[in-house]
XYZ file of C-alpha atoms in Angstrom:
273
model
C 73.112 105.243 66.384
C 75.936 107.240 67.972
C 74.390 106.855 71.386
C 74.080 103.085 71.047
C 77.681 102.814 69.902
C 78.876 104.989 72.772
C 77.208 102.700 75.244
C 78.588 99.541 73.665
C 82.050 101.048 73.703
C 82.045 101.752 77.436
C 80.435 98.395 78.184
C 83.269 96.709 76.317
C 85.553 97.761 79.147
C 83.518 95.654 81.534
C 83.647 92.749 79.086
C 87.422 93.161 79.221
C 87.242 92.752 82.994
C 85.669 89.347 82.537
C 88.214 88.577 79.832
C 90.997 89.352 82.313
C 89.649 86.871 84.838
C 89.549 84.201 82.131
C 93.132 84.981 81.083
C 94.236 84.821 84.697
C 92.930 81.298 85.106
C 94.321 80.195 81.736
C 97.791 81.585 82.395
C 97.921 80.015 85.836
C 97.239 76.632 84.283
C 100.468 76.875 82.254
C 103.246 76.988 84.837
C 105.962 77.137 82.154
C 105.066 80.684 81.152
C 107.018 83.489 82.786
C 105.110 86.462 84.251
C 106.251 88.658 81.353
C 105.030 86.058 78.850
C 101.640 85.999 80.557
C 101.396 89.791 80.402
C 102.329 89.818 76.725
C 99.873 87.061 75.836
C 97.048 88.661 77.845
C 97.469 92.081 76.264
C 97.923 90.695 72.758
C 94.806 88.565 73.130
C 92.856 91.525 74.505
C 93.819 93.825 71.641
C 93.079 91.074 69.118
C 89.639 90.509 70.648
C 88.867 94.242 70.490
C 89.956 94.347 66.847
C 87.760 91.419 65.821
C 84.783 92.719 67.801
C 85.270 96.205 66.396
C 85.343 94.983 62.806
C 82.228 92.855 63.307
C 80.170 95.267 65.407
C 81.594 98.788 65.330
C 82.553 99.179 61.640
C 86.280 99.469 62.358
C 88.392 100.241 59.262
C 85.321 101.112 57.217
C 86.492 104.672 56.491
C 89.427 107.055 56.739
C 90.470 108.165 60.254
C 88.718 111.176 61.735
C 88.308 112.848 65.113
C 85.614 114.881 66.800
C 84.935 116.892 69.941
C 81.933 115.652 71.900
C 81.998 118.106 74.787
C 82.194 117.328 78.480
C 79.326 117.859 80.929
C 77.179 120.505 79.280
C 73.432 120.120 78.862
C 73.606 119.622 75.097
C 76.051 116.671 75.103
C 74.964 113.143 74.222
C 74.771 111.852 77.797
C 75.206 114.957 79.933
C 78.737 113.861 80.792
C 77.720 110.540 82.332
C 79.464 108.681 79.519
C 82.702 110.530 80.296
C 82.548 109.372 83.901
C 81.823 105.906 82.524
C 85.106 105.984 80.622
C 86.939 107.177 83.731
C 85.413 104.547 85.992
C 85.929 101.730 83.509
C 89.616 102.591 82.991
C 90.116 103.014 86.739
C 88.519 99.703 87.725
C 90.056 97.813 84.796
C 93.529 98.991 85.835
C 92.937 97.461 89.274
C 91.804 94.152 87.798
C 94.973 94.045 85.714
C 97.030 95.007 88.776
C 95.476 92.255 90.897
C 96.092 89.725 88.128
C 99.716 90.735 87.624
C 100.378 90.580 91.369
C 99.022 87.014 91.376
C 101.625 86.218 88.711
C 104.500 87.297 90.954
C 104.993 90.998 90.229
C 105.572 93.429 93.089
C 102.723 95.789 93.896
C 104.408 98.814 92.290
C 105.360 96.937 89.138
C 101.931 95.350 88.861
C 100.269 98.750 89.344
C 102.344 100.319 86.548
C 101.685 97.443 84.172
C 98.017 97.373 85.148
C 97.536 101.053 84.360
C 99.367 100.696 81.049
C 97.282 97.671 80.083
C 94.040 99.429 80.966
C 94.983 102.504 78.958
C 96.146 100.346 76.049
C 92.821 98.502 75.871
C 90.578 101.535 76.277
C 92.799 103.726 74.106
C 92.879 101.104 71.366
C 89.074 101.070 71.277
C 89.112 104.830 70.829
C 91.704 104.531 68.074
C 89.545 101.949 66.337
C 86.634 104.386 66.476
C 88.650 106.845 64.426
C 88.410 104.394 61.510
C 84.619 104.141 61.798
C 81.655 106.465 61.285
C 81.845 107.551 64.905
C 85.298 109.046 64.992
C 87.955 109.467 67.635
C 86.734 111.332 70.749
C 89.317 113.545 72.433
C 87.253 113.671 75.610
C 86.869 109.896 75.885
C 90.579 109.409 75.274
C 91.496 111.885 78.030
C 89.079 110.268 80.493
C 90.596 106.869 79.716
C 94.020 108.322 80.453
C 92.845 109.975 83.662
C 91.092 106.829 84.896
C 94.174 104.681 84.290
C 96.433 107.263 85.966
C 94.218 107.496 89.051
C 94.062 103.699 89.125
C 97.865 103.647 89.200
C 98.083 106.167 92.041
C 95.452 104.412 94.132
C 97.163 101.031 93.647
C 100.641 102.330 94.486
C 99.651 104.466 97.455
C 97.285 102.566 99.780
C 96.749 105.673 101.928
C 94.763 107.145 99.025
C 92.587 104.077 98.451
C 91.915 103.817 102.182
C 90.363 107.288 102.128
C 88.808 107.760 98.675
C 86.759 105.410 96.504
C 85.342 105.820 93.001
C 82.128 103.839 92.614
C 79.052 103.290 90.499
C 75.532 102.840 91.785
C 72.909 101.058 89.731
C 69.188 100.888 90.380
C 67.977 97.852 88.398
C 65.794 98.421 85.377
C 64.760 95.024 84.100
C 63.719 96.466 80.741
C 67.334 97.491 80.072
C 69.785 94.794 78.982
C 72.932 96.915 79.107
C 73.392 97.354 82.845
C 76.741 99.116 82.936
C 75.831 101.883 80.497
C 72.195 102.361 81.408
C 72.874 105.991 82.288
C 69.272 106.633 83.278
C 69.856 104.340 86.258
C 73.560 104.856 86.956
C 75.232 107.211 89.404
C 78.960 107.944 89.676
C 80.263 108.543 93.177
C 83.413 109.642 94.963
C 83.338 108.583 98.613
C 85.501 109.936 101.429
C 85.797 107.090 103.967
C 86.279 108.200 107.570
C 87.808 104.794 108.352
C 90.885 105.863 106.385
C 91.843 108.446 108.994
C 93.844 107.221 111.981
C 92.112 109.583 114.409
C 88.749 107.943 113.615
C 89.669 104.281 113.095
C 88.739 103.261 116.640
C 85.446 105.145 116.858
C 82.010 104.361 115.470
C 82.451 107.241 113.042
C 84.584 104.904 110.915
C 81.385 103.266 109.701
C 80.316 106.456 107.902
C 81.482 108.352 104.832
C 80.841 111.520 102.842
C 79.908 111.297 99.178
C 79.959 113.491 96.088
C 77.863 112.143 93.238
C 76.814 112.930 89.680
C 74.205 111.472 87.357
C 72.262 112.353 84.213
C 68.680 111.423 83.400
C 66.391 111.306 80.348
C 69.138 111.797 77.751
C 67.744 108.929 75.693
C 64.137 110.106 75.922
C 62.013 112.983 74.637
C 61.515 114.415 78.118
C 63.158 117.033 80.307
C 66.850 116.287 80.661
C 68.574 116.375 84.050
C 72.186 116.715 85.181
C 72.336 116.210 88.909
C 75.132 116.749 91.390
C 74.726 115.912 95.071
C 76.497 115.535 98.386
C 75.610 112.844 100.880
C 76.496 111.004 104.046
C 76.042 107.296 104.370
C 77.120 103.976 105.727
C 80.622 102.890 104.752
C 80.037 99.333 103.581
C 83.780 98.697 103.026
C 84.440 99.546 106.684
C 81.465 97.544 107.953
C 82.371 94.360 106.087
C 86.046 94.774 106.918
C 85.065 94.913 110.587
C 83.073 91.701 110.050
C 86.236 90.005 108.662
C 84.838 89.796 105.131
C 87.693 91.358 103.116
C 86.475 90.292 99.674
C 83.015 91.762 100.180
C 84.618 94.866 101.678
C 86.781 95.192 98.540
C 83.746 94.819 96.299
C 82.054 97.804 97.922
C 85.084 99.975 97.166
C 83.800 99.935 93.582
C 80.028 99.546 93.871
C 77.494 101.589 95.837
C 74.298 100.004 97.133
C 71.195 102.219 96.684
C 69.539 103.381 99.879
C 72.658 103.312 102.071
C 73.025 107.101 102.285
C 71.065 110.346 102.516
C 71.786 113.162 100.073
C 70.901 116.643 98.903
C 71.505 117.814 95.361
C 70.763 120.150 92.497
C 69.660 119.713 88.903
C 72.211 121.718 86.887
C 69.783 122.033 83.959
C 67.410 124.201 85.950
């Protein structure tokens, strides 16, 4: 039960991403609203949606508030730490969706980045607060990863030199028996990629089409089999650089957040062994 709730909770962040796109189109349709009004309405609607969903599906306000420590990346945690990286990645990517939306409403990049990070943390933090009033309890670790993801999202949005060099991505190998794609930890990998194209000395050489990667993933934490916690290093094709060179900026941007399987070679270690 806890595991299922944990997965729904992280997945809700991705639902919020879709919600943001809907709010963006709705707010654009009403030209009489000021940018600050749009921000207020979007965040209020988001928090209201989380509250209603939490009451209906996550037993919000069904008991007195409580908190618990879940652990980080040790072998005996619920997901081997993959869920913690899920919270980080979700907060990070959600902050950038908010930032992009706020920029489209007329805010400067720095202002939009600050508001985007605050909105992301507010949404993800509010879900954690709601958990404290349910059987699952407030998780200190999840809360801190939400904070860290939003903070890194702010830094990467405000300082392009960082985002040009380092990406945080997820990789998913499809499992058609699993409905919950974004929290199917048995098929997810979390990756930090160092893009050679972000360095001026390399930008005009073919080396710009390559990158170094550091990845982490957990396996078999929802099954009665041998659990794995894997860390690896790799070198692969830099899809953001390749599609940027092909004058496809939107596709290039997409691959700053998502890793395609089979585009790199790697060597790793199972930390459980």
